[in-house]
mmCIF file of C-alpha atoms in Angstrom:
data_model
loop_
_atom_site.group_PDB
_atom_site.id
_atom_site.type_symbol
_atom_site.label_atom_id
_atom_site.label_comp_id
_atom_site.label_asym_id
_atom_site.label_seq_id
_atom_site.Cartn_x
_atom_site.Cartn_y
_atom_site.Cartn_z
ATOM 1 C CA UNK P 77 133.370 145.374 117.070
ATOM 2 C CA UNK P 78 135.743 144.994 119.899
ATOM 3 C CA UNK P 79 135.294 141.388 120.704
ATOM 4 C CA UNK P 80 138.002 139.180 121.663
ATOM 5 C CA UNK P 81 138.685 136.364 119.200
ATOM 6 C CA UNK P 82 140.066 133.215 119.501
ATOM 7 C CA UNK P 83 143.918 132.616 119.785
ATOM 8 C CA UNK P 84 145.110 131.453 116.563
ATOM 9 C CA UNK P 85 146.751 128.754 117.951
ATOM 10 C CA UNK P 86 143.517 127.612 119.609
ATOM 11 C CA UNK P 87 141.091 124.717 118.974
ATOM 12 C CA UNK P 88 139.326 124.456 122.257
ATOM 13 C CA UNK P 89 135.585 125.370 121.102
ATOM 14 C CA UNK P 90 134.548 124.056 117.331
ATOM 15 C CA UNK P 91 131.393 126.495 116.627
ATOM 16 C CA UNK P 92 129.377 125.031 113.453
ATOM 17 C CA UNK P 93 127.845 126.819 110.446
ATOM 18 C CA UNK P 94 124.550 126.794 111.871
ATOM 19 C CA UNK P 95 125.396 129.631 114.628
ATOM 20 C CA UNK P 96 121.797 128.314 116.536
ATOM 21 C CA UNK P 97 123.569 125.547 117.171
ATOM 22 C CA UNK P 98 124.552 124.148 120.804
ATOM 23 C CA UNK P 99 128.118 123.749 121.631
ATOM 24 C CA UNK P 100 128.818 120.793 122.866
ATOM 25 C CA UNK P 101 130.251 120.241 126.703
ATOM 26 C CA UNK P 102 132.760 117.677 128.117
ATOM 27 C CA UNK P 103 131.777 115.672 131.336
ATOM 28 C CA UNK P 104 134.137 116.939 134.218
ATOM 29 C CA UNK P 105 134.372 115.164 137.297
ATOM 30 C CA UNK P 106 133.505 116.909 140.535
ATOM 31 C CA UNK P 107 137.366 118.219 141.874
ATOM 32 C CA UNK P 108 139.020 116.137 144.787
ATOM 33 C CA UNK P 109 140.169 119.410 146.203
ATOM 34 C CA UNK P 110 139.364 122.604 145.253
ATOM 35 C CA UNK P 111 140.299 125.858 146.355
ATOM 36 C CA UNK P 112 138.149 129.415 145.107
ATOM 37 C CA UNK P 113 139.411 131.642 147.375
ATOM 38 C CA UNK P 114 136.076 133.025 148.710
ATOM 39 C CA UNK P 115 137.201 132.072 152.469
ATOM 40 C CA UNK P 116 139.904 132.237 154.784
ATOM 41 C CA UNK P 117 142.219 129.502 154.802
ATOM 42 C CA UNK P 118 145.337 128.182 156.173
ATOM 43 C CA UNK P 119 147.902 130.713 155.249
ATOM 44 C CA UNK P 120 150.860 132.590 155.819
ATOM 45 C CA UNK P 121 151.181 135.982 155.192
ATOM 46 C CA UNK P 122 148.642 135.819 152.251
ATOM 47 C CA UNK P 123 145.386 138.493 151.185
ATOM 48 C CA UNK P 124 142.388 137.804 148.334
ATOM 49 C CA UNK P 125 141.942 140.318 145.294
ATOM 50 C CA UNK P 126 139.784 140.498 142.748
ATOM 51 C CA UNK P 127 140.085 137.715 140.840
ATOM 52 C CA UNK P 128 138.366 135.029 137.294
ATOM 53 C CA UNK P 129 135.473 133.897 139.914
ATOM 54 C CA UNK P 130 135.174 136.624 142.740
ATOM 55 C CA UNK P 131 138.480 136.887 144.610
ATOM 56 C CA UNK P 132 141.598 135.682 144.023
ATOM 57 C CA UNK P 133 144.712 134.460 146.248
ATOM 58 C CA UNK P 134 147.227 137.621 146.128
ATOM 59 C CA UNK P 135 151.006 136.571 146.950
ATOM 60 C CA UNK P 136 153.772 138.640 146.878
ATOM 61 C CA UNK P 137 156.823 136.135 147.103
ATOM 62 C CA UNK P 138 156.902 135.621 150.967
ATOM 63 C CA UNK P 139 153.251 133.453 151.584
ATOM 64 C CA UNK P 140 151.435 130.031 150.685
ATOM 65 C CA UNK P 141 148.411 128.323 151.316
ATOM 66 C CA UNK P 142 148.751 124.049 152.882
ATOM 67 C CA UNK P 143 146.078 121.483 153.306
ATOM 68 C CA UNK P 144 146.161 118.196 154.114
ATOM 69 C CA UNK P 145 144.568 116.155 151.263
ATOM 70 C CA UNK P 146 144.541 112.715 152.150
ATOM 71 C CA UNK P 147 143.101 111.402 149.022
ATOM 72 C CA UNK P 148 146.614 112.777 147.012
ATOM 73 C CA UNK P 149 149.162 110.072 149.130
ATOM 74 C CA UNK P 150 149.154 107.464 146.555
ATOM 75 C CA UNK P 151 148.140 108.670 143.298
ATOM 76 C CA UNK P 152 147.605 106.634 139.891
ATOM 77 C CA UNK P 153 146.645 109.379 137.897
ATOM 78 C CA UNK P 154 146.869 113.259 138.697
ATOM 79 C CA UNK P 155 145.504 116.150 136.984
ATOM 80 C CA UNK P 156 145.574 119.956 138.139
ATOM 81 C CA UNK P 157 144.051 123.133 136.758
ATOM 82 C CA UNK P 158 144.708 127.350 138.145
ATOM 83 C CA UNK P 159 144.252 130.330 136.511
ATOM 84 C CA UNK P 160 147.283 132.516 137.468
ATOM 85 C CA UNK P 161 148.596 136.065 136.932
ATOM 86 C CA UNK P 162 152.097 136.342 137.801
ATOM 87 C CA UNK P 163 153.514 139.575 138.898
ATOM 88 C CA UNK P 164 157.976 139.412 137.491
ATOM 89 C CA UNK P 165 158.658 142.638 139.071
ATOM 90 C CA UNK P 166 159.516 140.365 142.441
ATOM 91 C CA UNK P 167 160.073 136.930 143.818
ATOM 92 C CA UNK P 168 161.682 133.846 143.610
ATOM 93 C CA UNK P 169 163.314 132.461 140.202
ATOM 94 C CA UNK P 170 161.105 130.133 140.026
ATOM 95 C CA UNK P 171 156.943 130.948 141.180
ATOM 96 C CA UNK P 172 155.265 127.483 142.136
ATOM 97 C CA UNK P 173 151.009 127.691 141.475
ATOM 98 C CA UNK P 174 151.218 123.778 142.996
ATOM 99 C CA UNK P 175 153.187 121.391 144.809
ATOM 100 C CA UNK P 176 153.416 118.784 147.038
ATOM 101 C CA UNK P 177 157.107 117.650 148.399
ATOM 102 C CA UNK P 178 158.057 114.594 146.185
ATOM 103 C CA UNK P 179 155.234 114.214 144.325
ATOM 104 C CA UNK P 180 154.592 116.738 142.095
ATOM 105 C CA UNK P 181 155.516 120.561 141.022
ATOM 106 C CA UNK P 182 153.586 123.139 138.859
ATOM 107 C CA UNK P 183 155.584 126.223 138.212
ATOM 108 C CA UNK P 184 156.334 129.074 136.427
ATOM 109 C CA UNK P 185 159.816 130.304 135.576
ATOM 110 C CA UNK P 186 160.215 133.903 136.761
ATOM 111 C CA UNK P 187 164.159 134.404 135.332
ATOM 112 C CA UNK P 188 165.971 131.615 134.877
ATOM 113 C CA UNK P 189 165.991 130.351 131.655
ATOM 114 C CA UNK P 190 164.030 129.308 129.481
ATOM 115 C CA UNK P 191 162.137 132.445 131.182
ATOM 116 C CA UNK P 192 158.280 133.284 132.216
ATOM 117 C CA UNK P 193 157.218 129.494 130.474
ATOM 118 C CA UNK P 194 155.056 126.989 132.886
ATOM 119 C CA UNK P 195 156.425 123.616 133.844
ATOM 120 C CA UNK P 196 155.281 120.515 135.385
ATOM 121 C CA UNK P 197 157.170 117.684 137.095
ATOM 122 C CA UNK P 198 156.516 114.703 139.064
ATOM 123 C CA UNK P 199 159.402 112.779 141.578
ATOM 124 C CA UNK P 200 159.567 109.301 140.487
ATOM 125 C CA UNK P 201 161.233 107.846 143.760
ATOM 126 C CA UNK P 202 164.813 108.815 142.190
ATOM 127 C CA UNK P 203 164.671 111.830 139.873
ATOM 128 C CA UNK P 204 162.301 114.762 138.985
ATOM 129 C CA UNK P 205 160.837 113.966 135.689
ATOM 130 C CA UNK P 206 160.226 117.881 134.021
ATOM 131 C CA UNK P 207 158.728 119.300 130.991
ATOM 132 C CA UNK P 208 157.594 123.047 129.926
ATOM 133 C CA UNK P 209 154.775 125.117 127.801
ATOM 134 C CA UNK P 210 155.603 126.394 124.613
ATOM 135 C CA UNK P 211 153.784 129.616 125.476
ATOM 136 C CA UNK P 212 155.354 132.347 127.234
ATOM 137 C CA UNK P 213 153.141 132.950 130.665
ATOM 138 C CA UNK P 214 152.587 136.637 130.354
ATOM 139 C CA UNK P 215 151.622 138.868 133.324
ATOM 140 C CA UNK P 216 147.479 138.873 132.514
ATOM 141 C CA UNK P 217 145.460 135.928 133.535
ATOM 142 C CA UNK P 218 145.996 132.236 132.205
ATOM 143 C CA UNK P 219 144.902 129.531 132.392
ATOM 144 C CA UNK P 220 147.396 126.320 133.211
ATOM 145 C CA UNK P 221 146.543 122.956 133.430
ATOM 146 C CA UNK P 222 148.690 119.348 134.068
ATOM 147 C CA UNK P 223 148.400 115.806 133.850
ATOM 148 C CA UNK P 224 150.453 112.624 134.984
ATOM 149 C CA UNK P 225 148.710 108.884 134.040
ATOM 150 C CA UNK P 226 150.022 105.896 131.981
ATOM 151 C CA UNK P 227 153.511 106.832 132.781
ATOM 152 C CA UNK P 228 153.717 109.789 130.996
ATOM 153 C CA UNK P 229 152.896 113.710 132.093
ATOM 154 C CA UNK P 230 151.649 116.841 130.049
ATOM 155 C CA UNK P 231 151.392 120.387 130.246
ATOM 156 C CA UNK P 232 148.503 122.733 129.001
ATOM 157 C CA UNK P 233 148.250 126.555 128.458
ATOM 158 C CA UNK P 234 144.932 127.961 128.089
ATOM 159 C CA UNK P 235 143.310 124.962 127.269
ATOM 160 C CA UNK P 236 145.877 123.860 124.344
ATOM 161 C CA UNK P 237 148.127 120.908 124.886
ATOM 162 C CA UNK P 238 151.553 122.056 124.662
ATOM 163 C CA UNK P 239 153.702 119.259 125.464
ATOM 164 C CA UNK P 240 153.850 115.255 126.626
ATOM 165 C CA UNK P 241 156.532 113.185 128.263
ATOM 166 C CA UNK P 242 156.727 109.514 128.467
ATOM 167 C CA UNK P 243 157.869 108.540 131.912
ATOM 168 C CA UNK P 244 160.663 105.964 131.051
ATOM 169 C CA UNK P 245 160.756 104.367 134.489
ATOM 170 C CA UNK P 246 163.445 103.567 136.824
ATOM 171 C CA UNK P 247 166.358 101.122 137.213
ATOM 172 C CA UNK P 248 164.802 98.507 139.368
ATOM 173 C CA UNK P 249 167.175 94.955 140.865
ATOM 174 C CA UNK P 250 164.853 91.889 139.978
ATOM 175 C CA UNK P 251 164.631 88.568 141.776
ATOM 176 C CA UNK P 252 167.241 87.024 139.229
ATOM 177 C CA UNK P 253 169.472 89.723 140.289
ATOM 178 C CA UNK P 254 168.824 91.351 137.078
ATOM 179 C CA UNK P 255 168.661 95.265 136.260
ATOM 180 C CA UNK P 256 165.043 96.070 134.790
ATOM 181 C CA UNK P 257 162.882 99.324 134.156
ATOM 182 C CA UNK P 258 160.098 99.446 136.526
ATOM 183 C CA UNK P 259 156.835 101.357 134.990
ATOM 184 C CA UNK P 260 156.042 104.487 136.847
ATOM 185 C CA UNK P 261 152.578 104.122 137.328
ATOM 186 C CA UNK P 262 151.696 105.707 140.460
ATOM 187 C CA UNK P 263 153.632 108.536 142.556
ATOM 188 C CA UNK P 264 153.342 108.605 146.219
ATOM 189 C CA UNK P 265 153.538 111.510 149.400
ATOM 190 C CA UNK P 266 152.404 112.082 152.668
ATOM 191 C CA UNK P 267 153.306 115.745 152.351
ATOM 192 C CA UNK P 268 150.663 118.536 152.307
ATOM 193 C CA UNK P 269 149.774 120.197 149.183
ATOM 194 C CA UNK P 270 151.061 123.550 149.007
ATOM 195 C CA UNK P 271 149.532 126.563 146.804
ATOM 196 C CA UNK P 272 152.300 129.414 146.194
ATOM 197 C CA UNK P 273 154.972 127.376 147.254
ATOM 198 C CA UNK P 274 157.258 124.618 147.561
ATOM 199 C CA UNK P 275 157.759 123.071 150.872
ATOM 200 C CA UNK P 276 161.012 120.552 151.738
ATOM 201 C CA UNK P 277 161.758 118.852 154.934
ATOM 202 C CA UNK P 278 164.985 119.186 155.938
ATOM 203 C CA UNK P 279 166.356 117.540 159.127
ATOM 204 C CA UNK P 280 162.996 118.093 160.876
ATOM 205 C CA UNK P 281 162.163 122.201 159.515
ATOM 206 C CA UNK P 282 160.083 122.671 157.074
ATOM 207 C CA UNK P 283 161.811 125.242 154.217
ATOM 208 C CA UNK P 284 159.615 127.080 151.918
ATOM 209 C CA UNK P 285 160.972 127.769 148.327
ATOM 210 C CA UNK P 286 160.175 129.180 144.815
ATOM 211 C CA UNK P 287 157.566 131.047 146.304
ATOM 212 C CA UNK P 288 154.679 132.858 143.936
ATOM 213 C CA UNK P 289 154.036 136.425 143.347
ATOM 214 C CA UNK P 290 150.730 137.380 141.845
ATOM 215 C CA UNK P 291 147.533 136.246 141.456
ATOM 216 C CA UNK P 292 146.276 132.491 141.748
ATOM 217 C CA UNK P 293 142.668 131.493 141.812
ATOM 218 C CA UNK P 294 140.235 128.460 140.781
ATOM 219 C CA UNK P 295 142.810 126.224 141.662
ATOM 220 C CA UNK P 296 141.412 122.551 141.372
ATOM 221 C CA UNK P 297 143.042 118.724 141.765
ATOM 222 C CA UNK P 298 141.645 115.988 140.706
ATOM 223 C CA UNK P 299 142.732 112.279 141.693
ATOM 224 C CA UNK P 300 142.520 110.619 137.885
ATOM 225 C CA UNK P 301 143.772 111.815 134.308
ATOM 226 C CA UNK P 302 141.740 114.138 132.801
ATOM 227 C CA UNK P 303 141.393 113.873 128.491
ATOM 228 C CA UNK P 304 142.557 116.967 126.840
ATOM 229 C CA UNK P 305 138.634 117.645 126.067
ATOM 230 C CA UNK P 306 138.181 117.884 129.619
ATOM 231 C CA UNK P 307 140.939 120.268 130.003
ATOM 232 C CA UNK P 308 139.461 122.189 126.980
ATOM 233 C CA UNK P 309 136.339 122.575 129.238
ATOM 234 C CA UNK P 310 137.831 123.319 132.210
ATOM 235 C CA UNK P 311 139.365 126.418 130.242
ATOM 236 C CA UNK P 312 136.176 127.414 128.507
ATOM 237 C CA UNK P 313 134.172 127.121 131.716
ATOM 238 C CA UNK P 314 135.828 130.590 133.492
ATOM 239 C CA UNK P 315 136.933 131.807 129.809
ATOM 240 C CA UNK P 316 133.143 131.861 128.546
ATOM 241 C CA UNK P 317 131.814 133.209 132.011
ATOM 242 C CA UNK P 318 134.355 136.336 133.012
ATOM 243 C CA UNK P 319 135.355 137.246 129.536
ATOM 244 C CA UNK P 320 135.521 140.798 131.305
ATOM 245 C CA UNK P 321 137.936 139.623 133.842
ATOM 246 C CA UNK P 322 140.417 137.740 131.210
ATOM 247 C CA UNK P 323 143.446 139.508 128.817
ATOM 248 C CA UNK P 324 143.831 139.239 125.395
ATOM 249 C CA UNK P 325 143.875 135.756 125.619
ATOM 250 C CA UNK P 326 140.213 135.121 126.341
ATOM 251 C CA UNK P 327 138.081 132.641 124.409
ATOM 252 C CA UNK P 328 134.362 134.565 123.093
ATOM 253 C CA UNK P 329 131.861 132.481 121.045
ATOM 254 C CA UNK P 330 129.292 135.330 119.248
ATOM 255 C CA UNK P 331 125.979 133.445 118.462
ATOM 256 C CA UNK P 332 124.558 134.466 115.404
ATOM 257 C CA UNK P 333 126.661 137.444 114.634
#
């Protein structure tokens, strides 16, 4: 058989003795934005491919995708999901799946170090709280998904969990004149949200950065914190469904093999 089997360092899908059995599937909430790819947007310099689900967005370092999304200005919890396919061969450093100017970042380092791992960070008012995957992003479809809720954010690769970081909080001047921490419980932006790149405002011009080259599609954000069996899902959902379409990395269950 030439199936593809489960990564060994994967746990997304328990499948029980009795192979008759039906797997069981988390409860996702319906997306506050999503973006498939199937349509023309609002874009710069930017063509679809094939892609997980149909077509996919094709950059090649120089365009990105913006939208207004309202419902993302003041945000208590955050989570984000993309499959991506990087191409290395070109670019910037640093190739940004999703952003939105000091709010939040999800990357991928092209080459500077550590290289070709994802990251996520969120802008606490004062610094740029980071962390990174584990996994090295190779250039064949994966999936990456990111969270930020009860002060702390996480990163996931391929539906796995890879790493958490507690949000400390911020030096904050209390009525007594006292220094305290301040919780970060909520991040806030006005900015659009940008696919492919990251957008700054700089004395009125808007400068586009870290720009991705590659493949992005099934790009979703939701307004709450997703549990990591949700993420799990999310994963399994395209994984399952275009096994055809996904590397070496793709999840197959075999029913009574």
């Amino acid at each position: 058989s030439t199936a593809l089997s489960i990564p060994d360092n994967s746990t997304a899908v328990s499948i029980p003795d009795n192979s008759t059995a039906d797997v069981i599937q988390q409860t996702i909430p319906n997306a506050t934005q999503s973006w498939q790819f199937d349509s023309s947007s609002t874009a710069v310099d930017v063509e679809l491919e094939d892609g997980v689900n149909g077509t996919s967005l094709k950059l090649e370092g120089e365009g990105y995708l913006t939208e207004d999304v309202t419902s993302t200005i003041d945000l208590s919890g955050l989570s984000l999901s993309a499959w991506v396919k990087p191409d290395y061969s070109q670019g910037s450093p640093e190739f940004t799946v999703l952003s939105k100017e000091n709010a939040f970042v999800l990357a991928i380092n092209n080459n500077i170090p550590p290289q070709k791992v994802a990251k996520f960070a969120v802008f606490d008012g004062i610094k740029w709280n980071t962390l990174e995957s584990v996994t090295t992003i190779e250039e064949q479809w994966t999936h990456l998904a990111a969270t930020f809720g009860n002060s702390s954010i996480s990163i996931y690769v391929n539906g796995n969990l890879e790493s958490t970081l507690p949000i400390t909080g911020i030096p904050t001047l209390a009525v007594n004149g006292q220094l305290k921490t301040a919780t970060i419980d909520s991040i806030s932006s006005d900015a659009d949200v940008v696919i492919g790149a990251y957008l700054s405002t700089k004395k009125g011009a808007i400068e586009a950065s870290n720009q991705f080259s590659g493949l992005i599609d099934n790009v979703n954000l939701y307004d709450s914190l997703l549990e990591p069996t949700q993420i799990t899902e999310l994963y399994n959902q395209n994984a399952l469904s275009n096994q055809s379409n996904i590397d070496a990395t793709a999840l197959e269950v075999l029913v009574n093999a």
